[in-house]
Short mmCIF file of C-alpha atoms and ligand atoms in Angstrom, two decimals:
data_model
loop_
_atom_site.label_atom_id
_atom_site.label_comp_id
_atom_site.label_asym_id
_atom_site.label_seq_id
_atom_site.Cartn_x
_atom_site.Cartn_y
_atom_site.Cartn_z
CA MET A 30 0.00 0.00 0.00
CA ARG A 31 1.43 3.38 -1.01
CA ARG A 32 0.81 6.27 1.38
CA ILE A 33 0.41 9.51 -0.51
CA THR A 34 0.57 13.19 0.39
CA VAL A 35 -1.12 15.54 -2.05
CA LEU A 36 0.23 19.10 -1.97
CA GLY A 37 -2.39 21.30 -3.66
CA ALA A 38 -5.21 18.77 -3.20
CA THR A 39 -8.02 21.23 -4.05
CA GLY A 40 -6.61 22.17 -7.47
CA SER A 41 -7.17 20.63 -10.86
CA ILE A 42 -4.24 18.17 -10.56
CA GLY A 43 -5.11 17.45 -6.92
CA GLU A 44 -8.65 16.58 -7.92
CA SER A 45 -7.51 14.28 -10.76
CA THR A 46 -5.02 12.61 -8.41
CA LEU A 47 -7.69 11.83 -5.83
CA ASP A 48 -9.96 10.55 -8.58
CA VAL A 49 -7.30 7.99 -9.57
CA VAL A 50 -6.56 7.13 -5.92
CA LYS A 51 -10.25 6.46 -5.31
CA ARG A 52 -10.30 3.90 -8.12
CA HIS A 53 -7.71 1.74 -6.29
CA PRO A 54 -8.73 1.53 -2.63
CA GLY A 55 -6.45 -1.41 -1.82
CA ARG A 56 -3.44 0.16 -3.45
CA TYR A 57 -3.27 3.76 -2.21
CA ALA A 58 -4.00 5.51 1.08
CA VAL A 59 -4.06 9.28 1.53
CA HIS A 60 -1.69 10.43 4.27
CA ALA A 61 -1.97 14.24 4.01
CA LEU A 62 -3.88 16.82 1.97
CA THR A 63 -3.07 20.51 1.61
CA ALA A 64 -4.81 23.59 0.22
CA HIS A 65 -4.30 27.32 0.40
CA ARG A 66 -7.67 28.99 0.93
CA GLN A 67 -10.36 26.54 -0.21
CA VAL A 68 -11.35 25.37 3.26
CA ASP A 69 -14.78 23.98 2.36
CA LYS A 70 -13.37 21.89 -0.44
CA LEU A 71 -10.53 20.60 1.72
CA ALA A 72 -13.00 19.73 4.51
CA ALA A 73 -15.04 17.68 2.03
CA LEU A 74 -11.88 15.87 0.91
CA CYS A 75 -10.93 15.15 4.52
CA ARG A 76 -14.37 13.69 5.17
CA GLU A 77 -13.96 11.45 2.15
CA PHE A 78 -10.29 10.38 2.43
CA ARG A 79 -9.68 10.66 6.21
CA PRO A 80 -6.03 11.79 5.97
CA ALA A 81 -3.86 11.88 9.10
CA HIS A 82 -2.89 15.52 8.32
CA ALA A 83 -4.34 18.53 6.54
CA VAL A 84 -2.54 21.84 5.95
CA VAL A 85 -3.92 25.24 4.95
CA GLY A 86 -2.35 28.66 4.34
CA THR A 87 -3.31 30.65 7.47
CA ALA A 88 -4.27 30.29 11.13
CA GLU A 89 -7.72 31.64 10.29
CA ALA A 90 -8.25 28.99 7.60
CA ALA A 91 -7.00 26.32 10.04
CA GLY A 92 -9.60 27.47 12.60
CA GLU A 93 -12.38 27.21 10.01
CA LEU A 94 -11.22 23.76 8.92
CA GLU A 95 -11.03 22.58 12.52
CA ALA A 96 -14.62 23.61 13.18
CA LEU A 97 -15.86 21.87 10.03
CA LEU A 98 -13.98 18.64 10.76
CA LYS A 99 -15.00 18.60 14.42
CA ALA A 100 -18.66 18.88 13.42
CA ALA A 101 -18.18 15.95 11.04
CA GLY A 102 -16.30 13.82 13.61
CA VAL A 103 -13.13 13.68 11.47
CA LYS A 104 -9.88 13.33 13.45
CA THR A 105 -7.42 14.83 10.97
CA GLU A 106 -4.57 16.82 12.52
CA ILE A 107 -4.55 20.37 11.15
CA GLY A 108 -1.56 22.60 10.47
CA TYR A 109 -1.00 25.85 8.62
CA GLY A 110 1.74 27.83 6.88
CA GLU A 111 5.01 26.98 5.18
CA ALA A 112 6.54 24.98 8.04
CA ALA A 113 3.50 22.70 8.26
CA LEU A 114 3.57 22.24 4.49
CA GLU A 115 7.22 21.16 4.61
CA ALA A 116 6.53 18.90 7.59
CA VAL A 117 3.92 16.86 5.68
CA ALA A 118 6.18 16.80 2.60
CA VAL A 119 8.95 15.04 4.58
CA ASP A 120 6.80 12.96 6.97
CA PRO A 121 8.28 9.44 7.07
CA ALA A 122 4.77 8.00 7.29
CA ALA A 123 4.21 8.78 3.57
CA ASP A 124 6.30 7.40 0.70
CA SER A 125 4.91 9.43 -2.23
CA VAL A 126 4.30 13.17 -2.62
CA MET A 127 2.21 14.65 -5.41
CA ALA A 128 3.63 18.17 -5.89
CA ALA A 129 0.62 20.05 -7.29
CA ILE A 130 0.80 23.50 -5.73
CA VAL A 131 0.74 26.19 -8.40
CA GLY A 132 3.63 28.62 -8.79
CA ALA A 133 6.74 29.47 -6.77
CA ALA A 134 4.85 28.65 -3.55
CA GLY A 135 5.40 24.98 -4.40
CA LEU A 136 9.18 25.20 -4.46
CA ARG A 137 10.06 24.71 -0.78
CA PRO A 138 7.77 21.78 0.04
CA THR A 139 8.60 20.05 -3.27
CA LEU A 140 12.32 20.43 -2.66
CA ALA A 141 11.83 19.22 0.91
CA ALA A 142 10.14 16.06 -0.40
CA ALA A 143 13.08 15.43 -2.76
CA ARG A 144 15.54 15.94 0.11
CA ALA A 145 13.57 13.43 2.17
CA GLY A 146 14.11 10.85 -0.60
CA LYS A 147 10.43 10.56 -1.48
CA ARG A 148 8.87 9.34 -4.63
CA VAL A 149 8.05 12.81 -6.01
CA LEU A 150 5.28 13.11 -8.58
CA LEU A 151 6.12 16.47 -10.07
CA ALA A 152 3.32 18.61 -11.50
CA ASN A 153 4.68 21.90 -10.10
CA LYS A 154 6.98 22.80 -13.01
CA GLU A 155 7.87 26.13 -11.42
CA ALA A 156 10.12 24.36 -8.87
CA LEU A 157 12.33 23.03 -11.66
CA VAL A 158 12.22 26.26 -13.67
CA MET A 159 13.40 28.30 -10.70
CA SER A 160 15.98 25.98 -9.23
CA GLY A 161 16.56 23.12 -11.65
CA ARG A 162 20.12 22.38 -10.63
CA ILE A 163 19.42 22.46 -6.88
CA PHE A 164 16.36 20.30 -7.35
CA MET A 165 18.02 17.67 -9.57
CA ASP A 166 21.04 17.53 -7.21
CA ALA A 167 18.68 16.96 -4.27
CA VAL A 168 16.95 14.11 -6.13
CA ARG A 169 20.31 12.44 -6.84
CA GLU A 170 21.91 13.03 -3.44
CA HIS A 171 18.92 11.85 -1.43
CA GLY A 172 17.86 8.94 -3.62
CA ALA A 173 14.44 10.39 -4.45
CA THR A 174 12.47 9.01 -7.39
CA LEU A 175 11.33 11.82 -9.67
CA LEU A 176 8.31 11.07 -11.86
CA PRO A 177 7.22 13.87 -14.23
CA ILE A 178 3.46 14.43 -14.26
CA ASP A 179 3.30 17.29 -16.76
CA SER A 180 1.78 15.40 -19.71
CA GLU A 181 4.60 16.28 -22.15
CA HIS A 182 7.35 15.28 -19.74
CA ASN A 183 5.54 12.16 -18.74
CA ALA A 184 5.33 11.29 -22.45
CA ILE A 185 9.05 11.92 -22.94
CA PHE A 186 9.86 9.90 -19.81
CA GLN A 187 7.93 7.00 -21.36
CA CYS A 188 9.71 7.34 -24.74
CA LEU A 189 13.30 7.75 -23.52
CA PRO A 190 15.71 4.80 -23.27
CA PRO A 191 17.01 3.73 -19.81
CA GLU A 192 19.21 6.29 -18.07
CA ASP A 193 22.57 4.97 -19.26
CA PRO A 194 24.99 7.20 -21.24
CA ARG A 195 25.35 4.46 -23.90
CA TYR A 196 21.63 4.57 -24.67
CA ARG A 197 21.03 8.28 -24.08
CA ALA A 198 23.76 9.15 -26.63
CA GLY A 199 21.36 7.98 -29.36
CA VAL A 200 18.74 10.63 -28.49
CA ALA A 201 18.84 13.38 -31.12
CA LYS A 202 15.97 15.61 -30.02
CA ILE A 203 13.17 16.05 -27.57
CA VAL A 204 10.01 17.29 -29.26
CA LEU A 205 7.48 18.97 -26.97
CA THR A 206 4.02 19.24 -28.44
CA ALA A 207 1.77 22.21 -27.67
CA SER A 208 -1.89 22.76 -28.45
CA GLY A 209 -1.27 26.41 -29.30
CA GLY A 210 -4.02 27.37 -26.81
CA PRO A 211 -7.21 29.29 -27.56
CA PHE A 212 -5.57 32.04 -29.66
CA ARG A 213 -3.56 30.01 -32.16
CA THR A 214 -5.50 31.36 -35.13
CA ARG A 215 -6.96 34.57 -33.70
CA ASP A 216 -6.15 37.85 -35.46
CA PRO A 217 -3.08 39.19 -33.55
CA ALA A 218 -4.52 42.73 -33.79
CA THR A 219 -7.33 41.68 -31.41
CA LEU A 220 -5.14 40.00 -28.78
CA HIS A 221 -4.99 43.07 -26.53
CA ASP A 222 -8.76 42.93 -25.89
CA ILE A 223 -8.88 39.38 -24.54
CA SER A 224 -10.67 38.84 -21.21
CA PRO A 225 -9.41 36.49 -18.47
CA ASP A 226 -12.33 34.10 -19.11
CA GLU A 227 -11.48 33.90 -22.82
CA ALA A 228 -7.83 33.20 -21.99
CA CYS A 229 -8.82 30.45 -19.54
CA ALA A 230 -11.09 28.66 -22.03
CA HIS A 231 -8.56 26.10 -23.22
CA PRO A 232 -9.72 24.08 -26.24
CA ASN A 233 -8.54 20.65 -24.96
CA TRP A 234 -7.62 20.71 -21.25
CA VAL A 235 -9.40 21.81 -18.07
CA MET A 236 -6.78 23.36 -15.78
CA GLY A 237 -6.21 25.97 -13.06
CA ARG A 238 -6.45 29.62 -14.18
CA LYS A 239 -2.74 30.45 -13.98
CA ILE A 240 -1.60 27.57 -16.21
CA SER A 241 -4.55 28.25 -18.54
CA VAL A 242 -3.32 31.81 -19.14
CA ASP A 243 0.22 30.44 -19.56
CA SER A 244 -1.12 28.10 -22.24
CA ALA A 245 -2.78 30.99 -24.04
CA THR A 246 0.51 32.98 -24.12
CA MET A 247 2.52 29.75 -24.65
CA MET A 248 4.61 30.70 -21.63
CA ASN A 249 3.51 27.31 -20.36
CA LYS A 250 5.43 25.66 -23.20
CA GLY A 251 8.38 27.94 -22.47
CA LEU A 252 8.39 26.83 -18.82
CA GLU A 253 8.12 23.24 -20.05
CA VAL A 254 11.17 23.68 -22.29
CA ILE A 255 13.15 24.68 -19.19
CA GLU A 256 11.57 21.83 -17.22
CA ALA A 257 12.62 19.35 -19.96
CA HIS A 258 16.15 20.75 -19.94
CA TRP A 259 16.55 19.84 -16.27
CA LEU A 260 14.59 16.60 -16.20
CA PHE A 261 16.32 15.06 -19.20
CA ALA A 262 19.70 16.88 -19.18
CA ALA A 263 18.94 18.26 -22.67
CA PRO A 264 20.58 21.43 -24.00
CA ALA A 265 18.26 24.14 -25.44
CA ASP A 266 19.17 23.33 -29.05
CA ARG A 267 18.07 19.71 -28.61
CA ILE A 268 14.57 20.74 -27.50
CA GLU A 269 11.98 21.57 -30.15
CA VAL A 270 8.40 22.80 -29.80
CA LEU A 271 5.78 21.65 -32.27
CA ILE A 272 2.17 22.84 -32.32
CA HIS A 273 -0.30 19.97 -32.40
CA PRO A 274 -3.81 21.38 -31.91
CA GLN A 275 -5.50 18.03 -31.20
CA SER A 276 -3.42 17.29 -28.04
CA ILE A 277 -3.34 13.55 -28.77
CA VAL A 278 0.43 13.16 -29.25
CA HIS A 279 1.71 14.33 -25.87
CA SER A 280 5.39 14.62 -26.93
CA MET A 281 8.10 12.70 -28.78
CA VAL A 282 11.72 11.62 -28.69
CA ALA A 283 13.69 11.62 -31.96
CA TYR A 284 16.65 9.22 -32.20
CA ALA A 285 19.89 9.38 -34.21
CA ASP A 286 18.77 6.51 -36.47
CA GLY A 287 15.67 8.39 -37.64
CA SER A 288 13.18 6.70 -35.30
CA VAL A 289 10.69 8.93 -33.51
CA LEU A 290 8.86 7.54 -30.47
CA ALA A 291 5.68 9.27 -29.33
CA GLN A 292 3.21 8.74 -26.50
CA LEU A 293 -0.45 9.18 -27.42
CA GLY A 294 -3.65 9.35 -25.44
CA ASN A 295 -6.76 11.40 -24.84
CA PRO A 296 -5.98 14.75 -23.18
CA ASP A 297 -6.72 13.75 -19.58
CA MET A 298 -4.21 14.33 -16.76
CA ARG A 299 -5.35 11.14 -15.04
CA THR A 300 -3.19 9.18 -17.54
CA PRO A 301 0.19 10.66 -16.44
CA ILE A 302 -1.01 10.76 -12.82
CA ALA A 303 -1.95 7.05 -12.84
CA TYR A 304 1.38 6.29 -14.49
CA GLY A 305 3.28 8.19 -11.78
CA LEU A 306 1.30 6.65 -8.94
CA ALA A 307 1.71 3.04 -10.12
CA TYR A 308 5.12 3.28 -11.83
CA PRO A 309 6.49 0.99 -13.17
CA GLU A 310 3.18 -0.82 -13.26
CA ARG A 311 0.15 0.28 -15.30
CA THR A 312 -3.32 0.66 -13.82
CA HIS A 313 -6.75 1.96 -14.75
CA ALA A 314 -7.06 5.72 -14.71
CA GLY A 315 -10.71 6.23 -15.62
CA VAL A 316 -9.62 7.61 -19.01
CA SER A 317 -11.58 6.56 -22.08
CA PRO A 318 -9.54 4.56 -24.60
CA LEU A 319 -8.05 6.51 -27.50
CA ASP A 320 -10.07 6.07 -30.69
CA LEU A 321 -7.75 7.22 -33.46
CA ALA A 322 -10.30 6.66 -36.21
CA ARG A 323 -12.64 9.06 -34.40
CA ALA A 324 -9.85 11.52 -33.61
CA GLY A 325 -9.29 11.88 -37.36
CA ALA A 326 -6.42 14.01 -38.66
CA LEU A 327 -3.48 14.77 -36.38
CA THR A 328 -1.78 17.95 -37.56
CA PHE A 329 1.49 19.69 -36.68
CA GLU A 330 2.92 23.16 -37.29
CA THR A 331 5.86 25.31 -36.22
CA PRO A 332 5.02 27.90 -33.54
CA ASP A 333 4.97 31.55 -34.59
CA LEU A 334 7.25 33.39 -32.17
CA GLU A 335 5.79 36.76 -33.13
CA ARG A 336 2.35 35.64 -32.05
CA PHE A 337 3.79 33.91 -28.97
CA PRO A 338 6.72 36.06 -27.76
CA CYS A 339 6.70 34.35 -24.33
CA LEU A 340 8.00 31.14 -25.91
CA GLY A 341 11.02 32.98 -27.31
CA LEU A 342 11.61 34.71 -23.95
CA ALA A 343 11.73 31.34 -22.20
CA PHE A 344 14.30 29.97 -24.68
CA ASP A 345 16.34 33.16 -24.13
CA ALA A 346 16.19 32.70 -20.34
CA LEU A 347 17.25 29.04 -20.62
CA ARG A 348 20.22 30.01 -22.81
CA ALA A 349 21.17 32.86 -20.44
CA GLY A 350 21.14 30.36 -17.53
CA GLY A 351 21.76 31.24 -13.87
CA VAL A 352 18.81 33.01 -12.28
CA ALA A 353 17.28 34.11 -15.62
CA PRO A 354 14.62 31.31 -15.61
CA ALA A 355 13.66 32.20 -12.00
CA ILE A 356 13.30 35.85 -13.07
CA LEU A 357 11.20 34.85 -16.09
CA ASN A 358 8.94 32.75 -13.87
CA ALA A 359 8.50 35.40 -11.17
CA ALA A 360 7.77 38.21 -13.65
CA ASN A 361 5.28 35.96 -15.41
CA GLU A 362 3.48 35.05 -12.17
CA VAL A 363 3.07 38.74 -11.29
CA ALA A 364 1.91 39.67 -14.81
CA VAL A 365 -0.56 36.76 -15.08
CA GLU A 366 -2.07 37.52 -11.67
CA ALA A 367 -2.50 41.18 -12.69
CA PHE A 368 -4.12 40.09 -15.96
CA LEU A 369 -6.51 37.75 -14.10
CA GLN A 370 -7.45 40.68 -11.84
CA GLY A 371 -8.17 42.85 -14.87
CA ARG A 372 -5.33 45.25 -14.07
CA VAL A 373 -3.35 44.79 -17.31
CA ARG A 374 -4.04 43.56 -20.84
CA PHE A 375 -3.23 40.12 -22.19
CA THR A 376 -0.48 41.55 -24.41
CA ASP A 377 1.12 43.29 -21.40
CA ILE A 378 2.14 39.88 -19.99
CA ALA A 379 4.93 39.35 -22.55
CA ARG A 380 5.89 43.03 -22.37
CA ILE A 381 6.30 42.93 -18.58
CA VAL A 382 8.29 39.67 -18.64
CA ALA A 383 10.58 41.02 -21.40
CA GLY A 384 11.04 44.30 -19.51
CA VAL A 385 12.06 42.54 -16.30
CA LEU A 386 14.44 40.19 -18.15
CA GLU A 387 16.09 43.13 -19.95
CA GLN A 388 17.18 44.71 -16.67
CA ALA A 389 20.46 43.40 -15.28
CA SER A 390 20.00 40.11 -13.46
CA GLU A 391 22.73 39.42 -10.95
CA GLY A 392 22.63 36.51 -8.57
CA SER A 393 23.58 32.89 -8.23
CA ALA A 394 21.30 29.97 -8.96
CA ASP A 395 23.58 27.68 -6.91
CA THR A 396 21.81 28.33 -3.62
CA LEU A 397 18.14 28.49 -2.70
CA ASP A 398 18.71 31.89 -1.08
CA GLY A 399 20.15 33.21 -4.35
CA VAL A 400 17.17 31.90 -6.33
CA LEU A 401 14.64 33.29 -3.84
CA ALA A 402 16.40 36.69 -3.85
CA ALA A 403 16.18 36.78 -7.67
CA ASP A 404 12.51 35.79 -7.44
CA ARG A 405 11.75 38.62 -4.96
CA ASP A 406 13.69 41.18 -6.97
CA ALA A 407 11.95 40.20 -10.22
CA ARG A 408 8.53 40.46 -8.52
CA ARG A 409 9.37 43.97 -7.33
CA ARG A 410 10.51 45.03 -10.81
CA ALA A 411 7.48 43.43 -12.45
CA GLY A 412 5.27 45.30 -9.96
CA ALA A 413 6.84 48.60 -11.05
CA LEU A 414 6.29 47.77 -14.74
CA LEU A 415 2.70 46.77 -13.96
CA ASP A 416 1.96 50.19 -12.60
CA SER A 417 3.26 51.80 -15.78
CA ALA A 418 1.36 49.29 -18.00
CA ALA A 419 -1.84 49.87 -16.02
CA SER A 420 -1.59 53.64 -16.47
CA CYS A 421 -1.16 53.37 -20.29
P1 NAD B 520 -4.84 25.00 -9.47
O1 NAD B 520 -4.84 26.48 -9.42
O2 NAD B 520 -6.07 24.30 -9.96
O3 NAD B 520 -4.53 24.44 -8.00
C1 NAD B 520 -3.46 24.90 -7.24
C2 NAD B 520 -3.39 24.25 -5.87
O4 NAD B 520 -2.31 24.89 -5.15
C3 NAD B 520 -4.64 24.42 -5.02
O5 NAD B 520 -4.85 23.29 -4.22
C4 NAD B 520 -4.29 25.62 -4.12
O6 NAD B 520 -4.97 25.60 -2.88
C5 NAD B 520 -2.80 25.43 -3.93
N1 NAD B 520 -2.09 26.70 -3.69
C6 NAD B 520 -2.20 27.84 -4.42
N2 NAD B 520 -1.42 28.82 -3.90
C7 NAD B 520 -0.79 28.27 -2.82
C8 NAD B 520 0.13 28.78 -1.86
N3 NAD B 520 0.58 30.05 -1.90
N4 NAD B 520 0.56 27.95 -0.89
C9 NAD B 520 0.11 26.68 -0.81
N5 NAD B 520 -0.76 26.14 -1.70
C10 NAD B 520 -1.22 26.93 -2.68
O7 NAD B 520 -3.58 24.56 -10.32
P2 NAD B 520 -3.38 23.25 -11.22
O8 NAD B 520 -3.90 23.49 -12.58
O9 NAD B 520 -3.84 22.04 -10.48
O10 NAD B 520 -1.79 23.22 -11.37
C11 NAD B 520 -0.95 22.81 -10.29
C12 NAD B 520 0.47 22.67 -10.80
O11 NAD B 520 0.50 21.62 -11.77
C13 NAD B 520 1.00 23.91 -11.52
O12 NAD B 520 2.36 24.06 -11.24
C14 NAD B 520 0.80 23.60 -13.00
O13 NAD B 520 1.75 24.24 -13.83
C15 NAD B 520 1.02 22.09 -13.01
N6 NAD B 520 0.34 21.40 -14.11
C16 NAD B 520 -1.02 21.43 -14.19
C17 NAD B 520 -1.67 20.79 -15.23
C18 NAD B 520 -3.17 20.75 -15.33
O14 NAD B 520 -3.70 20.09 -16.22
N7 NAD B 520 -3.90 21.42 -14.47
C19 NAD B 520 -0.91 20.10 -16.20
C20 NAD B 520 0.47 20.09 -16.08
C21 NAD B 520 1.09 20.74 -15.02
MG1 MG B 521 2.05 20.35 -19.93
#
């Protein structure tokens, strides 16, 4: 029986994870669940899964959760704040941690789980984007098992040969597919008028609002390029992005001999989640079987970097190295949040990220303090650019 902690249990990935867990009652038990503010939803999950621990963001939220659980006769121990989050991430009573908190907030607990040698199911790509070297070193040094949950990286993980230099030398390219989001064919002249709800209406996937906006700008693919660089030790020029609007081919690996291996499936995150939970076994995920005859034509095209400047910015940050990816990520988080609040336009997101990246970026990515200092500094600079964008 695997004992699982779900960080970010109330989110889209958290929900899909618990859906898979529920399908295999003899195989998985839930050890801890965490959420930021969604107390009612977390209380419902605690009633259903009876975890030993639950963690929320604030003392106030913890008080609310306690009252709800007491009324329901649920004996889950409740904690709050960063320290409690890290404590459940390293708790020896659990062997697997699903890292599904959105954004930089997921970095510390995810890294803590790696340092505790857990089986880490990584959905939170921001942790790798910000501190890829530190994170991968922690996985190696502490004997953690890292299983990529992002659908593209999970696909690549499935298509790569075993991790032996003799076999990996034959890999020519990693090809990340991208749906192109909701604005792939929209007239670029109208992009500045897009509303948050339009940006979040992804054609193929149902996801949290931040990653949905990232998909619309293709910053999500940019973050995934950086994620792939760290996960698979691939230099930037060996990573290619290909638009595939049907989201059936989840990514590919091209080999020196001309072979290309791809992983296919319906666009449903329960497939990579079930794979990560059961690895190396395969189990049911509740996903309907892929019907290729019904899917019809699968098409591919090269992304247009003028339409999607965020993708180019992410490649630039990866090539610049050091703290540049952490700066890119922080500026993007600030800009996306401001867009979701209606404070800036859709097209300001790329402008703000580019503006922050253009300013000198000192700092070392060798220590967590260095990365977090770069993150703070970039947020401050993005905030200043926001004010000027908002007043335009
Ligand atoms: P979401 O917004 O639906 O859920 C986020 C979760 O994180 C919630 O449980 C929320 O309570 C928690 N959270 C938010 N802010 C927090 C904070 N400051 N401290 C602690 N917890 C906090 O997001 P999602 O779509 O489930 O995405 C989660 C992660 O998985 C992201 O990093 C995203 O890039 C990645 N991912 C998601 C998908 C998808 O299909 N949704 C696919 C691939 C990767
Ligand atoms: Mg993805």
